Coordinates of C-alpha atoms and ligand atoms in Angstrom, one line a residue:
M372 CA -9.4 -25.8 22.0
I373 CA -7.6 -27.1 18.9
S374 CA -4.8 -24.8 17.8
K375 CA -5.1 -23.4 14.3
Y376 CA -2.6 -21.2 12.5
L377 CA -3.2 -17.8 11.1
Y378 CA -0.9 -16.2 8.5
I379 CA -1.4 -12.4 7.9
N380 CA 0.1 -10.6 5.0
T381 CA -0.1 -6.8 5.5
I382 CA 0.3 -4.5 2.6
G383 CA 0.5 -0.7 2.9
C384 CA 0.3 1.8 5.7
Q385 CA 0.7 1.7 9.4
M386 CA -3.1 1.8 9.7
N387 CA -3.1 -1.6 8.1
V388 CA -0.4 -2.8 10.5
Y389 CA -2.6 -1.8 13.4
D390 CA -5.7 -3.5 11.8
S391 CA -3.7 -6.7 11.3
E392 CA -2.8 -6.7 15.0
Q393 CA -6.5 -6.2 15.7
I394 CA -7.3 -9.1 13.4
A395 CA -4.9 -11.4 15.2
I396 CA -6.3 -10.3 18.6
R397 CA -9.9 -10.9 17.5
L398 CA -9.2 -14.4 16.0
A399 CA -7.2 -15.6 19.0
P400 CA -10.4 -16.7 20.9
L401 CA -11.3 -19.0 17.9
G402 CA -8.0 -20.8 18.5
Y403 CA -5.9 -19.1 15.9
Q404 CA -2.2 -18.5 16.6
Q405 CA -0.2 -16.4 14.3
T406 CA 2.5 -18.1 12.2
S407 CA 5.1 -16.8 9.9
S408 CA 4.9 -19.9 7.8
L409 CA 2.4 -19.8 5.0
E410 CA 2.5 -23.6 4.6
M411 CA 1.4 -24.1 8.2
A412 CA -1.6 -21.8 7.9
D413 CA -5.2 -22.9 8.3
L414 CA -6.4 -19.3 7.7
V415 CA -4.6 -16.8 5.5
I416 CA -5.7 -13.1 5.7
L417 CA -4.4 -10.6 3.2
N418 CA -4.8 -7.0 4.5
T419 CA -4.8 -4.8 1.4
C420 CA -4.0 -1.2 0.4
T421 CA -5.2 0.6 -2.7
I422 CA -3.4 3.9 -2.3
R423 CA -1.1 3.1 -5.2
A424 CA -1.5 0.8 -8.2
K425 CA 1.6 -1.2 -7.1
A426 CA 0.1 -2.1 -3.8
E427 CA -3.0 -3.4 -5.4
Q428 CA -0.9 -5.5 -8.0
K429 CA 1.0 -6.9 -5.1
A430 CA -2.2 -8.0 -3.4
F431 CA -3.5 -9.9 -6.5
S432 CA -0.2 -11.5 -7.2
F433 CA -0.1 -12.8 -3.6
L434 CA -3.7 -14.1 -3.9
G435 CA -2.8 -15.8 -7.2
R436 CA 0.1 -17.7 -5.6
L437 CA -2.3 -19.0 -2.9
A438 CA -4.1 -21.1 -5.5
I439 CA -1.4 -23.8 -5.3
L440 CA -1.5 -23.9 -1.6
K441 CA -5.3 -24.2 -1.5
K442 CA -5.1 -27.1 -3.9
K443 CA -2.7 -28.9 -1.6
K444 CA -4.7 -28.0 1.5
P445 CA -8.4 -27.7 0.5
G446 CA -9.4 -26.9 4.1
L447 CA -7.4 -23.7 4.0
I448 CA -9.5 -20.5 4.4
V449 CA -8.4 -17.5 2.4
G450 CA -9.7 -14.1 3.4
V451 CA -9.0 -10.6 2.1
G452 CA -9.6 -7.3 3.9
G453 CA -8.6 -3.7 3.7
C454 CA -9.1 -1.1 1.1
V455 CA -9.0 -3.3 -2.1
A456 CA -11.6 -5.6 -0.5
Q457 CA -13.8 -2.6 0.5
Q458 CA -13.6 -1.2 -3.0
Q459 CA -14.1 -4.4 -5.0
G460 CA -16.4 -6.4 -2.7
A461 CA -18.0 -9.4 -4.4
K462 CA -16.1 -8.8 -7.6
M463 CA -13.1 -10.3 -5.8
L464 CA -14.8 -13.7 -5.5
E465 CA -15.2 -13.8 -9.2
R466 CA -11.6 -12.7 -9.9
V467 CA -10.1 -15.1 -7.3
P468 CA -11.9 -18.5 -7.3
H469 CA -10.1 -19.8 -4.3
L470 CA -11.1 -16.9 -2.1
D471 CA -13.5 -17.6 0.8
L472 CA -13.9 -14.3 2.5
V473 CA -14.0 -10.6 1.6
F474 CA -14.3 -8.2 4.5
G475 CA -14.2 -4.4 4.5
T476 CA -12.4 -1.7 6.4
R477 CA -15.1 -1.4 9.0
T478 CA -16.1 -4.9 9.7
L479 CA -13.3 -6.1 12.0
D480 CA -15.7 -6.5 14.9
R481 CA -17.6 -9.1 12.8
L482 CA -14.6 -11.0 11.5
P483 CA -14.6 -13.8 14.1
A484 CA -18.3 -14.6 13.3
L485 CA -17.6 -14.5 9.6
V486 CA -14.6 -16.9 9.9
Q487 CA -16.7 -19.2 12.1
R488 CA -19.5 -19.3 9.6
I489 CA -17.0 -20.3 6.9
E490 CA -15.5 -23.0 9.1
N491 CA -18.9 -24.5 9.9
K492 CA -20.6 -24.1 6.5
R493 CA -17.7 -23.9 4.0
C494 CA -19.4 -21.1 2.3
R495 CA -18.0 -17.9 0.7
I496 CA -18.8 -14.6 2.3
V497 CA -18.6 -10.9 1.4
D498 CA -19.1 -8.3 4.1
V499 CA -18.1 -4.8 3.1
S500 CA -20.8 -2.8 4.9
M501 CA -19.8 0.4 6.6
S502 CA -20.7 0.4 10.3
E503 CA -22.1 3.8 11.4
I504 CA -20.1 3.7 14.7
P505 CA -17.0 1.8 13.5
D506 CA -14.7 3.0 16.1
L507 CA -16.1 2.2 19.4
S508 CA -17.0 -1.3 18.4
D509 CA -14.0 -2.2 16.3
T510 CA -11.2 -1.8 18.7
A511 CA -10.2 -4.7 20.9
P512 CA -8.7 -3.9 24.3
G513 CA -5.0 -3.3 24.1
E514 CA -2.9 -6.2 25.0
G515 CA 0.7 -5.9 23.9
N516 CA 2.4 -8.9 22.4
E517 CA 5.3 -9.9 24.6
N518 CA 8.5 -8.1 23.9
Q519 CA 7.0 -5.5 21.7
V520 CA 8.4 -2.1 22.6
S521 CA 6.6 0.0 20.1
R522 CA 3.0 -0.2 19.0
F523 CA 0.4 1.6 16.9
V524 CA -2.9 2.9 18.3
T525 CA -5.6 4.1 15.9
I526 CA -7.3 7.2 17.3
M527 CA -9.6 7.9 14.3
R528 CA -10.6 6.3 11.1
G529 CA -11.6 7.6 7.6
C530 CA -11.1 11.0 6.1
D531 CA -13.1 14.0 5.1
N532 CA -10.5 15.7 2.9
F533 CA -11.1 14.2 -0.5
C534 CA -7.7 14.9 -2.1
T535 CA -8.3 14.2 -5.8
Y536 CA -5.8 11.4 -6.1
C537 CA -7.0 9.4 -3.1
V538 CA -9.6 6.9 -2.5
V539 CA -9.4 6.7 1.3
P540 CA -12.7 8.7 2.0
Y541 CA -14.5 6.2 -0.3
V542 CA -13.0 3.0 1.1
R543 CA -12.4 3.9 4.7
G544 CA -15.4 6.1 5.1
R545 CA -15.8 9.5 6.6
E546 CA -13.7 10.7 9.5
T547 CA -14.7 9.4 13.0
S548 CA -12.7 9.8 16.2
R549 CA -12.5 7.3 19.0
H550 CA -13.4 8.5 22.5
P551 CA -10.3 9.6 24.4
D552 CA -11.2 7.3 27.4
S553 CA -11.1 4.3 25.1
I554 CA -7.7 5.4 23.6
I555 CA -6.2 5.9 27.0
E556 CA -7.5 2.5 28.2
E557 CA -6.0 0.8 25.2
I558 CA -2.6 2.5 25.7
R559 CA -2.6 1.7 29.4
G560 CA -3.2 -2.0 28.5
L561 CA -0.3 -1.9 26.1
V562 CA 2.0 -0.3 28.6
R563 CA 1.1 -2.9 31.2
N564 CA 2.3 -5.5 28.7
G565 CA 5.7 -3.8 28.2
V566 CA 5.1 -1.3 25.4
K567 CA 7.2 1.8 25.8
E568 CA 6.4 3.8 22.7
I569 CA 3.2 4.3 20.9
T570 CA 2.3 5.9 17.6
L571 CA -1.1 7.5 17.5
L572 CA -2.6 6.9 14.0
G573 CA -5.2 8.7 11.9
Q574 CA -5.4 10.0 8.4
N575 CA -5.4 13.5 9.8
V576 CA -4.7 13.5 13.5
N577 CA -5.0 17.3 13.6
S578 CA -8.7 17.2 13.2
Y579 CA -9.1 14.6 15.9
G580 CA -12.3 15.0 17.9
K581 CA -13.5 18.1 16.1
K582 CA -16.6 16.6 14.6
E583 CA -17.6 14.7 17.7
G584 CA -16.9 17.6 20.0
L585 CA -14.3 15.5 21.9
C586 CA -11.1 17.0 23.2
S587 CA -8.5 18.4 20.7
F588 CA -5.5 16.4 19.5
P589 CA -3.1 18.4 21.6
E590 CA -5.4 17.8 24.6
L591 CA -5.3 14.1 23.9
L592 CA -1.5 14.2 23.7
S593 CA -1.5 15.8 27.2
R594 CA -3.6 13.0 28.5
V595 CA -1.5 10.3 26.9
E596 CA 1.6 12.0 28.4
T597 CA 0.4 11.2 31.9
I598 CA 0.4 7.5 31.4
E599 CA 3.0 6.1 33.7
G600 CA 5.6 3.8 32.1
L601 CA 5.1 5.1 28.6
M602 CA 8.3 6.6 27.4
R603 CA 7.7 7.9 23.9
I604 CA 4.8 9.2 21.9
R605 CA 4.7 9.6 18.1
F606 CA 1.8 10.3 15.8
T607 CA 1.0 10.2 12.1
T608 CA -0.3 11.6 9.8
S609 CA -0.7 15.4 10.0
H610 CA -2.5 17.4 7.3
P611 CA -0.7 20.8 6.9
K612 CA -3.9 22.7 6.5
D613 CA -5.0 21.7 10.1
F614 CA -1.6 21.7 11.7
D615 CA -2.0 24.4 14.3
E616 CA 0.0 26.4 16.9
D617 CA -1.2 24.3 19.8
L618 CA 0.3 21.2 18.3
I619 CA 3.5 23.0 17.5
K620 CA 3.7 24.1 21.1
A621 CA 3.3 20.4 22.2
F622 CA 6.7 19.7 20.8
E623 CA 8.1 22.2 23.2
S624 CA 6.1 21.3 26.3
S625 CA 5.8 17.6 26.1
E626 CA 8.4 15.4 27.7
K627 CA 7.4 12.3 25.8
L628 CA 6.5 13.5 22.3
C629 CA 9.4 12.6 20.0
N630 CA 11.2 15.1 17.9
H631 CA 9.8 14.0 14.6
I632 CA 6.9 14.9 12.4
H633 CA 5.6 13.4 9.2
L634 CA 4.0 16.3 7.4
P635 CA 3.0 15.3 3.8
V636 CA 3.3 18.1 1.3
Q637 CA 2.7 16.1 -1.9
S638 CA 3.9 18.9 -4.2
G639 CA 5.8 22.2 -4.1
S640 CA 3.6 23.8 -6.8
N641 CA 0.6 25.8 -5.8
R642 CA -1.1 24.9 -9.1
M643 CA -0.7 21.2 -8.4
L644 CA -1.7 21.6 -4.7
K645 CA -5.0 23.2 -5.9
R646 CA -5.6 20.4 -8.4
M647 CA -4.9 17.9 -5.7
N648 CA -7.5 19.7 -3.5
R649 CA -4.9 19.9 -0.6
K650 CA -6.3 23.3 0.6
Y651 CA -3.0 24.9 1.5
T652 CA -0.3 26.7 -0.4
R653 CA 3.5 26.1 -0.5
E654 CA 3.8 29.4 1.4
L655 CA 1.6 28.1 4.2
Y656 CA 3.5 24.9 4.3
L657 CA 6.9 26.6 4.5
D658 CA 5.6 28.9 7.2
K659 CA 4.5 25.9 9.4
V660 CA 8.0 24.4 8.9
T661 CA 9.6 27.6 10.1
Q662 CA 7.3 27.7 13.1
L663 CA 8.1 24.1 13.9
R664 CA 11.9 24.7 13.7
D665 CA 11.7 27.9 15.7
T666 CA 9.9 26.0 18.4
C667 CA 11.9 22.8 18.3
S668 CA 15.3 23.2 16.6
E669 CA 16.0 19.4 16.8
I670 CA 12.8 18.3 15.0
A671 CA 13.1 15.9 12.1
I672 CA 10.7 16.5 9.3
T673 CA 9.7 13.9 6.8
S674 CA 7.1 14.1 4.0
D675 CA 5.3 12.5 1.1
M676 CA 5.6 13.7 -2.5
I677 CA 3.7 12.8 -5.6
V678 CA 5.6 13.1 -8.9
G679 CA 3.9 13.4 -12.2
F680 CA 0.4 14.4 -11.1
P681 CA -1.8 15.1 -14.2
G682 CA -0.9 18.5 -15.7
E683 CA 2.5 18.7 -13.8
T684 CA 4.8 20.9 -16.0
D685 CA 8.5 21.3 -15.7
A686 CA 7.9 24.6 -13.8
D687 CA 5.6 22.8 -11.3
F688 CA 8.2 20.1 -10.8
N689 CA 10.9 22.7 -10.3
D690 CA 8.7 24.3 -7.6
T691 CA 8.7 20.9 -5.9
L692 CA 12.5 20.7 -6.0
D693 CA 12.7 24.3 -4.8
L694 CA 10.5 23.5 -1.8
M695 CA 12.7 20.5 -1.0
R696 CA 15.8 22.7 -1.0
K697 CA 14.1 25.1 1.3
V698 CA 12.9 22.5 3.8
E699 CA 15.7 19.9 3.5
F700 CA 13.6 17.0 4.7
D701 CA 15.1 14.3 6.9
G702 CA 13.3 11.7 4.7
L703 CA 10.8 11.6 1.9
F704 CA 8.4 9.0 0.6
A705 CA 8.1 9.8 -3.1
F706 CA 5.8 8.1 -5.6
M707 CA 4.9 8.3 -9.2
Y708 CA 1.3 9.3 -9.6
S709 CA -1.0 6.5 -10.6
D710 CA -4.7 6.5 -11.4
R711 CA -6.8 5.0 -8.6
P712 CA -10.3 3.7 -9.5
N713 CA -13.0 6.2 -8.5
A714 CA -10.5 9.0 -7.5
P715 CA -11.4 12.3 -9.3
A716 CA -7.9 12.7 -10.7
T717 CA -8.4 9.7 -12.9
Q718 CA -10.6 12.0 -15.1
F719 CA -8.0 14.8 -15.2
K720 CA -6.4 15.8 -18.5
G721 CA -2.7 16.1 -18.9
K722 CA -1.5 12.7 -17.8
I723 CA 2.3 12.5 -17.7
S724 CA 4.1 9.7 -19.5
K725 CA 5.6 6.9 -17.4
Q726 CA 9.1 7.8 -18.7
Q727 CA 8.8 11.4 -17.6
K728 CA 7.4 10.4 -14.2
S729 CA 10.3 8.0 -13.7
E730 CA 12.9 10.7 -14.8
R731 CA 11.4 13.2 -12.4
L732 CA 11.3 10.7 -9.6
Q733 CA 14.9 9.9 -10.1
I734 CA 15.9 13.5 -9.9
L735 CA 13.9 14.0 -6.8
L736 CA 15.2 10.9 -5.0
E737 CA 18.8 11.9 -5.8
L738 CA 18.2 15.4 -4.3
Q739 CA 16.6 13.9 -1.2
E740 CA 19.4 11.4 -0.7
S741 CA 21.9 14.3 -0.5
F742 CA 19.8 15.8 2.3
T743 CA 19.3 12.5 4.2
K744 CA 23.0 11.7 4.0
E745 CA 23.9 15.2 5.2
K746 CA 21.5 15.0 8.1
N747 CA 22.6 11.5 9.2
Q748 CA 26.3 12.5 8.8
A749 CA 25.7 15.5 11.2
L750 CA 24.9 13.0 14.0
V751 CA 28.2 11.3 13.8
G752 CA 30.1 11.9 17.1
S753 CA 26.9 12.7 19.0
V754 CA 25.4 10.5 21.7
Q755 CA 21.8 9.7 21.0
P756 CA 19.2 8.1 23.3
I757 CA 17.9 5.0 21.5
L758 CA 15.0 3.0 22.6
A759 CA 16.2 -0.6 22.1
E760 CA 13.6 -2.5 20.1
G761 CA 15.4 -5.8 19.6
F762 CA 18.0 -7.5 17.4
S763 CA 18.7 -5.9 14.1
K764 CA 17.6 -7.7 10.9
R765 CA 21.2 -8.7 10.1
Q766 CA 21.5 -10.3 13.6
S767 CA 18.2 -12.1 13.3
S768 CA 19.2 -13.5 10.0
G769 CA 22.5 -14.7 11.4
S770 CA 24.5 -12.6 9.0
F771 CA 26.1 -10.1 11.3
D772 CA 29.7 -9.1 11.1
N773 CA 32.0 -11.7 12.7
Q774 CA 34.4 -9.1 13.8
H775 CA 31.9 -8.1 16.3
Q776 CA 31.1 -11.1 18.4
A777 CA 28.3 -9.4 20.1
A778 CA 24.6 -9.0 19.6
Q779 CA 23.6 -6.3 17.2
W780 CA 20.7 -4.3 18.4
T781 CA 18.4 -1.9 16.7
G782 CA 16.3 1.1 17.9
R783 CA 15.4 4.6 16.9
T784 CA 16.4 8.1 17.9
S785 CA 13.7 10.4 19.1
S786 CA 13.9 11.9 15.6
N787 CA 12.9 8.4 14.2
K788 CA 16.3 7.5 12.6
I789 CA 17.2 3.8 12.8
V790 CA 20.3 3.1 14.8
N791 CA 22.1 -0.3 14.9
F792 CA 24.5 -0.9 17.7
Y793 CA 26.5 -3.6 19.3
Q794 CA 26.2 -4.8 22.9
N795 CA 29.8 -4.5 24.1
D796 CA 31.9 -5.6 27.0
N797 CA 33.5 -2.2 27.7
P798 CA 33.8 -1.0 31.3
G799 CA 30.5 0.3 32.7
S800 CA 29.1 -1.6 29.9
C801 CA 25.8 -2.2 28.4
D802 CA 25.7 -5.9 28.7
D803 CA 22.2 -5.8 30.0
I804 CA 20.5 -4.3 27.0
L805 CA 16.9 -5.4 26.8
P806 CA 14.1 -4.4 24.5
G807 CA 12.5 -1.3 26.0
K808 CA 15.7 0.0 27.6
L809 CA 16.9 3.5 26.7
V810 CA 20.5 3.1 25.5
Y811 CA 22.8 6.1 24.9
V812 CA 24.6 5.3 21.8
K813 CA 27.6 7.2 20.4
I814 CA 27.0 7.5 16.6
E815 CA 30.1 6.3 14.7
K816 CA 28.9 5.8 11.1
A817 CA 26.1 7.3 9.0
Y818 CA 24.5 5.4 6.0
S819 CA 21.7 6.4 3.7
H820 CA 19.0 4.8 5.7
S821 CA 20.5 4.1 9.1
L822 CA 23.2 5.0 11.6
W823 CA 25.6 2.8 13.5
G824 CA 27.2 3.3 16.9
M825 CA 28.4 1.9 20.2
P826 CA 26.5 2.1 23.5
V827 CA 28.0 4.3 26.2
E828 CA 25.3 4.0 28.9
I829 CA 21.9 2.5 29.6
E830 CA 19.2 4.1 31.5
S831 CA 16.5 2.0 33.0
A832 CA 12.9 2.6 32.0
A833 CA 12.8 6.2 33.1
E834 CA 9.7 8.3 32.9
G835 CA 9.4 11.0 30.4
V836 CA 12.3 10.2 28.3
K837 CA 12.3 12.3 25.2
G838 CA 15.9 11.5 25.3
E839 CA 17.9 14.7 25.5
K840 CA 20.9 14.5 27.6
C841 CA 24.0 16.6 27.0
Y842 CA 27.0 14.8 25.7
A843 CA 29.9 16.3 23.7
A844 CA 29.8 15.5 20.0
Ligands
SF4_702 S1 -5.9 13.7 3.6 FE1 -6.1 13.3 1.4 S2 -4.5 11.9 1.0 FE2 -4.8 11.8 3.2 S3 -6.3 10.1 3.4 FE3 -7.5 12.0 3.3 S4 -8.0 12.2 1.2 FE4 -6.4 10.7 1.3

């Protein structure tokens, strides 16, 4: 088979990262090998996100730049998938004349056939139909790429929550859960290929299986826990309204579930939460945080926050800052509200000016930075179990510090903090660090977004490594 090159540009969330992996897996039988060089590509796939206006602008700007490449290389096939494709469908062909293929969020299983038709007939195709049973047909068997330590596994698709600012239920369809057997099979396949950590993905994992009468999410976690060779389990995202006691208990009982939860709150104001249709109050959210911390004192909590939702007053914004002070998040993804086509909030009165949104965002980010720094600083002197993922970006780019003539590695703590560390030649040393090894690293420096340390011990791929081991700070 002739080798052809596939370039994938993924914009947006982890769900899209997973879908892009699935795209690569599905196109491999047609002879497509992934490349990081756009110039070499025979097929370019853009996997889009519409959650924020900026992500959509990024998509169209990338597509615009491809016009020159297509002129130089007329045989190039350009395809666009994901939420923007789902939402705009055929309109995209009008807007982007050099586009060959538009495919939706639930058509991954048909993608190879669509690409083949374009290869053979040089036609333009739009397929954004929503499959009724998307899940069981749209997940290829899990085969890990070599040397990948950590992978995503989608356990459900779509969403039934209809938050007023969000278009996910419209572009990704209603919530459907995969059968646990198919999830377990996929993870086993990944683990056989060297994967040590998996992140279970869903828009709201807490409601996993409820509609279909499958097992509950905590029950699924228990099944995943039994997979031999798997070291760490993460999941995202949780909806606070469905976040229940059984899941909180899993943080205590599970050996493999990491000490981190991403629990999006979006606002600290009850008035705004109601307008957003989030179906919980700040009191309920704070109560869940307390329960979590009472159960697992080490847990790191991160969240999402929207600033400048229509109608947000200074008092509402102050409620958000107050909630942040009460929780002291480990990290926060904060965004200025932007209208998304077809989302109910686009019709809401009381739009906030860009300047005010930007000022509020600045205040919020500064407050968060103080918490993040403090939390990172508190780890200095401790020894943290880090799952080595590979060389750090600085090392890969050849720009690492000459003073340290050793490889610079990167990995994460159980609490999901990035730690960079050097392989050293100290006695009892860690000169056999490999991706997937658990390395005990003494944290020496804390930065805003990462930590730095020196390894003190390596443990071979042990079972059930959540990572706690007692070392003096
Ligand atoms: S829970 Fe709300 S924000 Fe999250 S995907 Fe569903 S509708 Fe969108």
